[in-house]
Amino acid sequence: MWSAMRHCARDLEERAVYIRADTYREGLGQAARRLGIEASDIVVSDPTSYAARRLVRQLGVQVEPSRGFVTSERDFADWAASRGRKRLLLEDFYRAARRRCDVLMDGDEPTGGRWNFDAENRLSPPKGERTLGLPEPWWPTEDDIDEEVRADLSAAVGAGEIRLVGAAGPRRFAVTRAEALHVLEDFVRHRLSDFGPYEDAVMRDDWVMAHSLLSVPMNLGLLDPMEAIEAVIEQWDGGDAGLSSVEGFIRQVMGWRDYVWHLYWHLGEDYVTRSNALDARTALPEWWTDLRGDEVTASCLSSTLTDVRERGWAHHIPRLMILGNWALQQGYEPAETTEWFTRVFVDAYPWVMAANVVGMALYADGGTMATKPYAAGGAYINRMTNYCKGCAYRPTERTGERGCPFTAGYWAFLDRTRPQLQGNHRMAQPLRGLDRLADLDEAIDGVRRRGTDPP
Ligand code: FAD
Ligand code: SF4
């Protein structure tokens, strides 16, 4: 963020007055004095958190609607009101947005006759390969501004003002408009056609796979989501990308990204702190908070923590099905887990955390967001990743030396949360499976004995 702000100021040349202050209030005061204007002459885009929105309203500046999303807050409110008592489902929101914006539509019908190409988009990693074999992504080159940011961060650490977590690796993410356009072009040209099929797959030696790396520039406001959508449609129009990839990407951006943004406001400011439907009370252990992947034996978790330590990034399956799944199984406290996700990811903001972490990953809202918990054992991880092959554990075993901590953890989780989940008809089958396990006590005992130690 510092790098982005300072690059923005440099790009704007004399049109920018760049102010460094300890608080927004002080910064705006300084700006008004420097420019000889009143607070009421200042126009701001509506900020992206409750606290900042409160502040700009107190200051008496002019507030314009937030930018950077496809669906406006007014359109979302109209859509939500039109639902009456029906659930605010992603699928319905996404279809309404496609219709309203006329994206991938043939009249009133979705292009290709289907809204959803998930069946084609759930491939496992290619067998016998270590990577998808795609060209190395385009990377930004650090400059004097990045150097200055690093020096300022080191000084703040030295002065005890902040504590950082993670490795000081090279800056991988776009922080200028020009860099954002490079990343978009590179993605569309080299990775888009594999995006759909391998969207949910994970490979240990290929951290990017076919993902776009666009969350950082989009969240920083350097790239409008509609520009990204238009670029992928153009590639498809030219015959250089399949519809399943193009639709899959648009679903993420126009669907998921906008959906979690609007839910942040819709669910309310106390959503994170009031949600703990599964009574999750475990404090996050230090090996987890400090991203000490090297202390973890479980190959999937060890690699993911290390990836996050190295780059502050992992794609959505490691976030949801490895980190989120582990936090869910272990009963990590939801507000603390949300705070942790916000601290360790480069693209994190409060608005993106609420629905993704509390609702999706932890099922802490008891089913407002997801119809059932995203809990999974080693079988899922073995199918969608290539971690299990080199692991000391076996995904099919739940007890003993080689018992997979995710598999044992899955059954222990179901056993612990049975009272809260038994009314959910989508959990009926897994809960029946629990009753059929002859070695359930042994599996639970193994989980209990490990406690919060690294698996
Ligand atoms: P791609 O896989 O190329 O997807 C394209 C774009 O779709 C992304 O750039 C992103 O803008 C958008 N997108 C897709 N899914 C989501 C989603 N669920 N929520 C919001 N945007 C989405 N995304 C963030 O931007 N910041 C976060 O802090 C963040 N935390 C997450 C935590 C959890 C537990 C989960 C399950 C998901 C989280 N996501 C977050 C969503 C998603 O994982 C990232 O947006 C994505 O991995 C970023 O990489 P990419 O740009 O290469 O995305
Ligand atoms: Fe992860 Fe279990 Fe597979 Fe090991 S065996 S990589 S712990 S899922």
mmCIF file of C-alpha atoms in Angstrom, residues 21-347:
data_model
loop_
_atom_site.group_PDB
_atom_site.id
_atom_site.type_symbol
_atom_site.label_atom_id
_atom_site.label_comp_id
_atom_site.label_asym_id
_atom_site.label_seq_id
_atom_site.Cartn_x
_atom_site.Cartn_y
_atom_site.Cartn_z
ATOM 1 C CA ALA A 21 0.464 11.949 8.830
ATOM 2 C CA ASP A 22 -0.282 9.583 11.697
ATOM 3 C CA THR A 23 -4.049 9.586 11.151
ATOM 4 C CA TYR A 24 -6.459 10.299 8.295
ATOM 5 C CA ARG A 25 -7.998 13.131 10.302
ATOM 6 C CA GLU A 26 -4.655 14.827 10.717
ATOM 7 C CA GLY A 27 -3.804 14.235 7.034
ATOM 8 C CA LEU A 28 -7.006 15.834 5.817
ATOM 9 C CA GLY A 29 -6.468 18.780 8.166
ATOM 10 C CA GLN A 30 -2.981 19.280 6.743
ATOM 11 C CA ALA A 31 -4.316 18.997 3.189
ATOM 12 C CA ALA A 32 -6.954 21.647 3.829
ATOM 13 C CA ARG A 33 -4.368 24.014 5.336
ATOM 14 C CA ARG A 34 -1.820 23.445 2.539
ATOM 15 C CA LEU A 35 -4.383 24.055 -0.186
ATOM 16 C CA GLY A 36 -6.207 26.837 1.642
ATOM 17 C CA ILE A 37 -9.572 25.078 1.409
ATOM 18 C CA GLU A 38 -12.318 24.010 3.811
ATOM 19 C CA ALA A 39 -13.014 20.373 4.643
ATOM 20 C CA SER A 40 -16.326 20.752 2.809
ATOM 21 C CA ASP A 41 -14.431 21.444 -0.445
ATOM 22 C CA ILE A 42 -12.749 18.036 -0.252
ATOM 23 C CA VAL A 43 -14.319 15.163 -2.196
ATOM 24 C CA VAL A 44 -13.542 11.560 -1.242
ATOM 25 C CA SER A 45 -14.597 8.195 -2.628
ATOM 26 C CA ASP A 46 -16.551 6.422 0.065
ATOM 27 C CA PRO A 47 -13.968 4.336 1.945
ATOM 28 C CA THR A 48 -14.034 0.583 2.231
ATOM 29 C CA SER A 49 -14.373 0.006 5.987
ATOM 30 C CA TYR A 50 -16.962 0.947 8.599
ATOM 31 C CA ALA A 51 -14.449 2.914 10.670
ATOM 32 C CA ALA A 52 -13.232 4.979 7.718
ATOM 33 C CA ARG A 53 -16.792 5.644 6.514
ATOM 34 C CA ARG A 54 -17.688 6.957 9.971
ATOM 35 C CA LEU A 55 -14.653 9.188 9.954
ATOM 36 C CA VAL A 56 -15.322 10.846 6.571
ATOM 37 C CA ARG A 57 -18.895 11.565 7.638
ATOM 38 C CA GLN A 58 -17.707 13.200 10.862
ATOM 39 C CA LEU A 59 -15.221 15.346 8.962
ATOM 40 C CA GLY A 60 -17.859 16.953 6.788
ATOM 41 C CA VAL A 61 -16.094 16.237 3.474
ATOM 42 C CA GLN A 62 -18.116 15.438 0.345
ATOM 43 C CA VAL A 63 -18.517 11.681 -0.152
ATOM 44 C CA GLU A 64 -18.900 10.094 -3.596
ATOM 45 C CA PRO A 65 -19.909 6.424 -4.000
ATOM 46 C CA SER A 66 -17.103 3.848 -3.684
ATOM 47 C CA ARG A 67 -15.482 2.783 -6.925
ATOM 48 C CA GLY A 68 -13.884 -0.423 -8.045
ATOM 49 C CA PHE A 69 -16.838 -2.810 -8.168
ATOM 50 C CA VAL A 70 -19.200 -3.814 -10.949
ATOM 51 C CA THR A 71 -22.480 -3.605 -9.037
ATOM 52 C CA SER A 72 -23.205 -0.320 -7.252
ATOM 53 C CA GLU A 73 -24.375 -0.316 -3.640
ATOM 54 C CA ARG A 74 -27.737 1.012 -4.802
ATOM 55 C CA ASP A 75 -28.159 -1.805 -7.364
ATOM 56 C CA PHE A 76 -27.235 -4.364 -4.709
ATOM 57 C CA ALA A 77 -29.759 -2.897 -2.266
ATOM 58 C CA ASP A 78 -32.472 -3.073 -4.975
ATOM 59 C CA TRP A 79 -31.557 -6.663 -5.763
ATOM 60 C CA ALA A 80 -31.519 -7.672 -2.070
ATOM 61 C CA ALA A 81 -34.912 -6.004 -1.521
ATOM 62 C CA SER A 82 -36.349 -7.811 -4.551
ATOM 63 C CA ARG A 83 -35.464 -11.155 -2.930
ATOM 64 C CA GLY A 84 -37.928 -10.773 -0.081
ATOM 65 C CA ARG A 85 -37.217 -13.640 2.317
ATOM 66 C CA LYS A 86 -35.196 -15.665 -0.173
ATOM 67 C CA ARG A 87 -31.486 -16.222 0.552
ATOM 68 C CA LEU A 88 -28.992 -13.876 -1.080
ATOM 69 C CA LEU A 89 -27.334 -16.578 -3.149
ATOM 70 C CA LEU A 90 -24.134 -15.897 -5.078
ATOM 71 C CA GLU A 91 -25.507 -17.674 -8.132
ATOM 72 C CA ASP A 92 -28.594 -15.454 -8.310
ATOM 73 C CA PHE A 93 -26.586 -12.282 -7.650
ATOM 74 C CA TYR A 94 -24.122 -13.231 -10.394
ATOM 75 C CA ARG A 95 -26.834 -13.945 -12.944
ATOM 76 C CA ALA A 96 -28.582 -10.664 -12.168
ATOM 77 C CA ALA A 97 -25.261 -8.793 -12.670
ATOM 78 C CA ARG A 98 -24.586 -10.581 -15.973
ATOM 79 C CA ARG A 99 -28.055 -9.629 -17.213
ATOM 80 C CA ARG A 100 -27.836 -6.034 -16.002
ATOM 81 C CA CYS A 101 -24.396 -5.471 -17.548
ATOM 82 C CA ASP A 102 -25.121 -7.601 -20.612
ATOM 83 C CA VAL A 103 -21.938 -9.632 -20.128
ATOM 84 C CA LEU A 104 -21.725 -13.027 -21.883
ATOM 85 C CA MET A 105 -25.419 -12.859 -22.781
ATOM 86 C CA ASP A 106 -27.263 -13.786 -25.988
ATOM 87 C CA GLY A 107 -30.447 -11.850 -25.453
ATOM 88 C CA ASP A 108 -31.863 -13.157 -22.188
ATOM 89 C CA GLU A 109 -29.892 -16.423 -22.366
ATOM 90 C CA PRO A 110 -26.328 -16.995 -21.113
ATOM 91 C CA THR A 111 -23.781 -17.381 -23.903
ATOM 92 C CA GLY A 112 -23.143 -21.051 -24.560
ATOM 93 C CA GLY A 113 -26.563 -21.959 -23.111
ATOM 94 C CA ARG A 114 -25.252 -22.397 -19.535
ATOM 95 C CA TRP A 115 -24.524 -20.111 -16.610
ATOM 96 C CA ASN A 116 -22.038 -22.474 -15.098
ATOM 97 C CA PHE A 117 -19.106 -24.494 -16.479
ATOM 98 C CA ASP A 118 -18.000 -25.928 -13.138
ATOM 99 C CA ALA A 119 -18.107 -29.488 -14.480
ATOM 100 C CA GLU A 120 -15.290 -28.579 -16.899
ATOM 101 C CA ASN A 121 -13.493 -26.459 -14.319
ATOM 102 C CA ARG A 122 -12.714 -28.962 -11.600
ATOM 103 C CA LEU A 123 -9.692 -30.781 -12.976
ATOM 104 C CA SER A 124 -7.091 -32.315 -10.681
ATOM 105 C CA PRO A 125 -3.448 -31.356 -11.268
ATOM 106 C CA PRO A 126 -2.070 -33.038 -14.408
ATOM 107 C CA LYS A 127 -0.576 -36.419 -13.446
ATOM 108 C CA GLY A 128 3.192 -36.806 -13.464
ATOM 109 C CA GLU A 129 3.804 -33.064 -13.904
ATOM 110 C CA ARG A 130 5.389 -30.723 -11.343
ATOM 111 C CA THR A 131 3.911 -27.553 -12.861
ATOM 112 C CA LEU A 132 1.309 -26.543 -15.436
ATOM 113 C CA GLY A 133 4.243 -25.677 -17.705
ATOM 114 C CA LEU A 134 3.048 -22.117 -18.356
ATOM 115 C CA PRO A 135 5.487 -19.262 -19.035
ATOM 116 C CA GLU A 136 6.921 -17.432 -16.014
ATOM 117 C CA PRO A 137 4.531 -14.563 -15.162
ATOM 118 C CA TRP A 138 5.546 -10.961 -15.813
ATOM 119 C CA TRP A 139 7.036 -9.499 -12.634
ATOM 120 C CA PRO A 140 7.332 -5.844 -11.649
ATOM 121 C CA THR A 141 10.808 -4.353 -11.249
ATOM 122 C CA GLU A 142 11.419 -2.669 -7.917
ATOM 123 C CA ASP A 143 12.625 0.931 -7.987
ATOM 124 C CA ASP A 144 13.811 3.678 -5.640
ATOM 125 C CA ILE A 145 10.309 4.038 -4.162
ATOM 126 C CA ASP A 146 10.277 0.378 -3.135
ATOM 127 C CA GLU A 147 13.723 0.813 -1.655
ATOM 128 C CA GLU A 148 12.478 3.780 0.367
ATOM 129 C CA VAL A 149 9.431 1.789 1.533
ATOM 130 C CA ARG A 150 11.679 -1.059 2.684
ATOM 131 C CA ALA A 151 13.875 1.404 4.586
ATOM 132 C CA ASP A 152 10.825 3.012 6.233
ATOM 133 C CA LEU A 153 9.425 -0.400 7.202
ATOM 134 C CA SER A 154 12.753 -1.431 8.727
ATOM 135 C CA ALA A 155 12.877 1.840 10.643
ATOM 136 C CA ALA A 156 9.326 1.327 11.964
ATOM 137 C CA VAL A 157 10.254 -2.203 13.053
ATOM 138 C CA GLY A 158 13.463 -0.911 14.659
ATOM 139 C CA ALA A 159 11.489 1.727 16.556
ATOM 140 C CA GLY A 160 9.100 -0.957 17.816
ATOM 141 C CA GLU A 161 6.121 0.707 16.071
ATOM 142 C CA ILE A 162 5.161 -2.369 14.038
ATOM 143 C CA ARG A 163 5.843 -6.079 14.007
ATOM 144 C CA LEU A 164 6.085 -7.785 10.633
ATOM 145 C CA VAL A 165 5.455 -11.389 9.754
ATOM 146 C CA GLY A 166 6.787 -13.127 6.660
ATOM 147 C CA ALA A 167 9.890 -12.949 4.488
ATOM 148 C CA ALA A 168 11.033 -9.737 2.805
ATOM 149 C CA GLY A 169 10.930 -11.226 -0.690
ATOM 150 C CA PRO A 170 10.767 -9.265 -3.945
ATOM 151 C CA ARG A 171 7.587 -7.289 -4.639
ATOM 152 C CA ARG A 172 5.505 -9.579 -6.838
ATOM 153 C CA PHE A 173 2.309 -7.565 -7.155
ATOM 154 C CA ALA A 174 1.365 -4.584 -9.277
ATOM 155 C CA VAL A 175 1.220 -1.255 -7.459
ATOM 156 C CA THR A 176 0.967 1.149 -10.401
ATOM 157 C CA ARG A 177 -1.549 1.504 -13.185
ATOM 158 C CA ALA A 178 1.104 0.604 -15.784
ATOM 159 C CA GLU A 179 2.088 -2.532 -13.852
ATOM 160 C CA ALA A 180 -1.560 -3.529 -13.434
ATOM 161 C CA LEU A 181 -2.077 -3.342 -17.208
ATOM 162 C CA HIS A 182 1.049 -5.474 -17.768
ATOM 163 C CA VAL A 183 -0.220 -8.131 -15.351
ATOM 164 C CA LEU A 184 -3.653 -8.161 -16.995
ATOM 165 C CA GLU A 185 -2.186 -8.533 -20.468
ATOM 166 C CA ASP A 186 0.212 -11.255 -19.330
ATOM 167 C CA PHE A 187 -2.598 -13.200 -17.663
ATOM 168 C CA VAL A 188 -4.975 -12.931 -20.597
ATOM 169 C CA ARG A 189 -2.335 -13.942 -23.098
ATOM 170 C CA HIS A 190 -0.545 -16.730 -21.228
ATOM 171 C CA ARG A 191 -2.742 -18.124 -18.438
ATOM 172 C CA LEU A 192 -6.405 -17.408 -19.126
ATOM 173 C CA SER A 193 -7.031 -20.510 -21.246
ATOM 174 C CA ASP A 194 -5.873 -22.756 -18.362
ATOM 175 C CA PHE A 195 -7.598 -20.688 -15.671
ATOM 176 C CA GLY A 196 -10.952 -22.482 -15.825
ATOM 177 C CA PRO A 197 -9.845 -26.125 -15.969
ATOM 178 C CA TYR A 198 -7.205 -25.765 -13.213
ATOM 179 C CA GLU A 199 -8.947 -23.125 -11.096
ATOM 180 C CA ASP A 200 -9.317 -25.490 -8.119
ATOM 181 C CA ALA A 201 -6.085 -27.487 -8.484
ATOM 182 C CA VAL A 202 -2.941 -26.958 -6.385
ATOM 183 C CA MET A 203 0.654 -27.950 -7.255
ATOM 184 C CA ARG A 204 3.462 -27.673 -4.753
ATOM 185 C CA ASP A 205 6.017 -26.383 -7.286
ATOM 186 C CA ASP A 206 3.700 -24.016 -9.145
ATOM 187 C CA TRP A 207 2.418 -21.342 -6.804
ATOM 188 C CA VAL A 208 0.752 -19.178 -9.483
ATOM 189 C CA MET A 209 -0.747 -21.980 -11.624
ATOM 190 C CA ALA A 210 -3.088 -20.152 -14.074
ATOM 191 C CA HIS A 211 -4.300 -17.485 -11.644
ATOM 192 C CA SER A 212 -4.397 -13.824 -12.608
ATOM 193 C CA LEU A 213 -2.529 -12.160 -9.683
ATOM 194 C CA LEU A 214 -4.962 -9.273 -10.104
ATOM 195 C CA SER A 215 -6.497 -9.046 -6.616
ATOM 196 C CA VAL A 216 -3.839 -6.596 -5.399
ATOM 197 C CA PRO A 217 -4.172 -4.033 -8.224
ATOM 198 C CA MET A 218 -7.969 -4.398 -8.271
ATOM 199 C CA ASN A 219 -8.254 -3.896 -4.514
ATOM 200 C CA LEU A 220 -5.887 -0.922 -4.698
ATOM 201 C CA GLY A 221 -8.184 0.675 -7.277
ATOM 202 C CA LEU A 222 -5.582 0.544 -10.038
ATOM 203 C CA LEU A 223 -7.613 -1.681 -12.315
ATOM 204 C CA ASP A 224 -11.360 -1.573 -12.713
ATOM 205 C CA PRO A 225 -12.925 -5.050 -12.607
ATOM 206 C CA MET A 226 -14.887 -4.232 -15.754
ATOM 207 C CA GLU A 227 -11.610 -3.632 -17.628
ATOM 208 C CA ALA A 228 -10.451 -7.115 -16.648
ATOM 209 C CA ILE A 229 -13.786 -8.587 -17.732
ATOM 210 C CA GLU A 230 -13.640 -6.805 -21.092
ATOM 211 C CA ALA A 231 -10.071 -8.017 -21.670
ATOM 212 C CA VAL A 232 -10.978 -11.692 -21.138
ATOM 213 C CA ILE A 233 -14.041 -11.370 -23.383
ATOM 214 C CA GLU A 234 -11.882 -9.839 -26.106
ATOM 215 C CA GLN A 235 -9.516 -12.802 -25.876
ATOM 216 C CA TRP A 236 -12.446 -15.202 -26.179
ATOM 217 C CA ASP A 237 -13.882 -13.206 -29.112
ATOM 218 C CA GLY A 238 -10.540 -13.609 -30.855
ATOM 219 C CA GLY A 239 -10.776 -17.397 -30.366
ATOM 220 C CA ASP A 240 -7.811 -17.506 -27.980
ATOM 221 C CA ALA A 241 -9.593 -18.641 -24.787
ATOM 222 C CA GLY A 242 -12.342 -21.140 -24.060
ATOM 223 C CA LEU A 243 -15.730 -20.124 -22.713
ATOM 224 C CA SER A 244 -15.291 -22.194 -19.530
ATOM 225 C CA SER A 245 -12.195 -20.189 -18.570
ATOM 226 C CA VAL A 246 -13.709 -16.862 -19.533
ATOM 227 C CA GLU A 247 -16.940 -17.548 -17.653
ATOM 228 C CA GLY A 248 -14.967 -18.947 -14.688
ATOM 229 C CA PHE A 249 -12.922 -15.751 -14.413
ATOM 230 C CA ILE A 250 -15.929 -13.459 -14.824
ATOM 231 C CA ARG A 251 -17.770 -15.450 -12.126
ATOM 232 C CA GLN A 252 -14.874 -14.751 -9.737
ATOM 233 C CA VAL A 253 -14.698 -11.042 -10.466
ATOM 234 C CA MET A 254 -18.257 -9.991 -11.229
ATOM 235 C CA GLY A 255 -19.715 -12.661 -8.976
ATOM 236 C CA TRP A 256 -17.601 -13.527 -5.945
ATOM 237 C CA ARG A 257 -15.586 -10.343 -5.540
ATOM 238 C CA ASP A 258 -18.591 -8.061 -5.752
ATOM 239 C CA TYR A 259 -20.723 -10.419 -3.693
ATOM 240 C CA VAL A 260 -18.344 -10.436 -0.694
ATOM 241 C CA TRP A 261 -17.989 -6.640 -0.930
ATOM 242 C CA HIS A 262 -21.734 -6.078 -0.747
ATOM 243 C CA LEU A 263 -22.197 -8.713 1.959
ATOM 244 C CA TYR A 264 -19.652 -6.873 4.129
ATOM 245 C CA TRP A 265 -22.100 -3.974 4.341
ATOM 246 C CA HIS A 266 -25.221 -6.094 4.293
ATOM 247 C CA LEU A 267 -24.149 -8.386 7.153
ATOM 248 C CA GLY A 268 -23.311 -5.492 9.464
ATOM 249 C CA GLU A 269 -20.298 -4.183 11.353
ATOM 250 C CA ASP A 270 -20.483 -6.729 14.147
ATOM 251 C CA TYR A 271 -20.776 -9.745 11.818
ATOM 252 C CA VAL A 272 -17.201 -10.885 12.549
ATOM 253 C CA THR A 273 -17.418 -10.475 16.317
ATOM 254 C CA ARG A 274 -20.951 -11.828 16.763
ATOM 255 C CA SER A 275 -20.462 -14.966 14.613
ATOM 256 C CA ASN A 276 -19.346 -18.113 16.385
ATOM 257 C CA ALA A 277 -22.053 -20.646 15.581
ATOM 258 C CA LEU A 278 -19.742 -23.643 16.074
ATOM 259 C CA ASP A 279 -18.483 -22.379 19.425
ATOM 260 C CA ALA A 280 -14.874 -22.283 18.204
ATOM 261 C CA ARG A 281 -12.643 -21.168 21.083
ATOM 262 C CA THR A 282 -9.114 -22.382 20.263
ATOM 263 C CA ALA A 283 -6.484 -19.627 20.388
ATOM 264 C CA LEU A 284 -4.245 -19.547 17.313
ATOM 265 C CA PRO A 285 -0.907 -21.238 18.078
ATOM 266 C CA GLU A 286 2.338 -19.365 17.439
ATOM 267 C CA TRP A 287 3.681 -21.700 14.747
ATOM 268 C CA TRP A 288 0.537 -20.786 12.794
ATOM 269 C CA THR A 289 0.475 -17.029 13.428
ATOM 270 C CA ASP A 290 4.197 -16.736 12.631
ATOM 271 C CA LEU A 291 3.832 -18.852 9.456
ATOM 272 C CA ARG A 292 6.435 -21.378 10.637
ATOM 273 C CA GLY A 293 5.754 -23.934 7.888
ATOM 274 C CA ASP A 294 9.105 -25.591 8.545
ATOM 275 C CA GLU A 295 7.799 -26.836 11.925
ATOM 276 C CA VAL A 296 4.890 -28.647 10.246
ATOM 277 C CA THR A 297 5.151 -32.233 8.983
ATOM 278 C CA ALA A 298 1.861 -32.294 7.043
ATOM 279 C CA SER A 299 3.084 -31.505 3.550
ATOM 280 C CA CYS A 300 0.026 -29.503 2.394
ATOM 281 C CA LEU A 301 -0.076 -27.255 5.438
ATOM 282 C CA SER A 302 3.684 -26.853 5.651
ATOM 283 C CA SER A 303 3.934 -25.745 1.987
ATOM 284 C CA THR A 304 0.974 -23.383 2.215
ATOM 285 C CA LEU A 305 2.253 -21.635 5.345
ATOM 286 C CA THR A 306 5.671 -21.330 3.714
ATOM 287 C CA ASP A 307 4.142 -19.913 0.520
ATOM 288 C CA VAL A 308 2.282 -17.291 2.541
ATOM 289 C CA ARG A 309 5.427 -16.456 4.504
ATOM 290 C CA GLU A 310 7.390 -16.031 1.252
ATOM 291 C CA ARG A 311 4.859 -14.013 -0.724
ATOM 292 C CA GLY A 312 1.823 -13.048 1.370
ATOM 293 C CA TRP A 313 -0.305 -14.838 -1.200
ATOM 294 C CA ALA A 314 -1.817 -18.224 -2.047
ATOM 295 C CA HIS A 315 -4.695 -18.881 -4.403
ATOM 296 C CA HIS A 316 -8.230 -19.513 -3.230
ATOM 297 C CA ILE A 317 -8.025 -23.295 -2.720
ATOM 298 C CA PRO A 318 -5.038 -23.184 -0.319
ATOM 299 C CA ARG A 319 -6.805 -20.320 1.490
ATOM 300 C CA LEU A 320 -10.128 -22.137 1.736
ATOM 301 C CA MET A 321 -9.384 -25.853 1.712
ATOM 302 C CA ILE A 322 -6.020 -25.959 3.485
ATOM 303 C CA LEU A 323 -5.736 -22.944 5.808
ATOM 304 C CA GLY A 324 -9.485 -22.356 6.265
ATOM 305 C CA ASN A 325 -10.233 -26.065 6.540
ATOM 306 C CA TRP A 326 -7.533 -26.511 9.189
ATOM 307 C CA ALA A 327 -8.758 -23.498 11.198
ATOM 308 C CA LEU A 328 -12.325 -24.847 10.963
ATOM 309 C CA GLN A 329 -11.370 -28.366 12.063
ATOM 310 C CA GLN A 330 -9.259 -27.087 14.927
ATOM 311 C CA GLY A 331 -11.923 -24.673 16.115
ATOM 312 C CA TYR A 332 -9.714 -21.578 15.821
ATOM 313 C CA GLU A 333 -11.575 -18.581 17.199
ATOM 314 C CA PRO A 334 -13.272 -16.789 14.236
ATOM 315 C CA ALA A 335 -12.464 -13.134 15.006
ATOM 316 C CA GLU A 336 -8.835 -14.008 15.764
ATOM 317 C CA THR A 337 -8.602 -16.086 12.575
ATOM 318 C CA THR A 338 -10.051 -13.201 10.547
ATOM 319 C CA GLU A 339 -7.498 -10.846 12.039
ATOM 320 C CA TRP A 340 -4.746 -13.306 11.144
ATOM 321 C CA PHE A 341 -5.864 -13.634 7.501
ATOM 322 C CA THR A 342 -5.967 -9.835 7.294
ATOM 323 C CA ARG A 343 -2.434 -9.586 8.638
ATOM 324 C CA VAL A 344 -0.711 -12.164 6.440
ATOM 325 C CA PHE A 345 -2.206 -11.668 2.950
ATOM 326 C CA VAL A 346 -1.091 -8.884 0.611
ATOM 327 C CA ASP A 347 -4.576 -8.368 -0.831
#
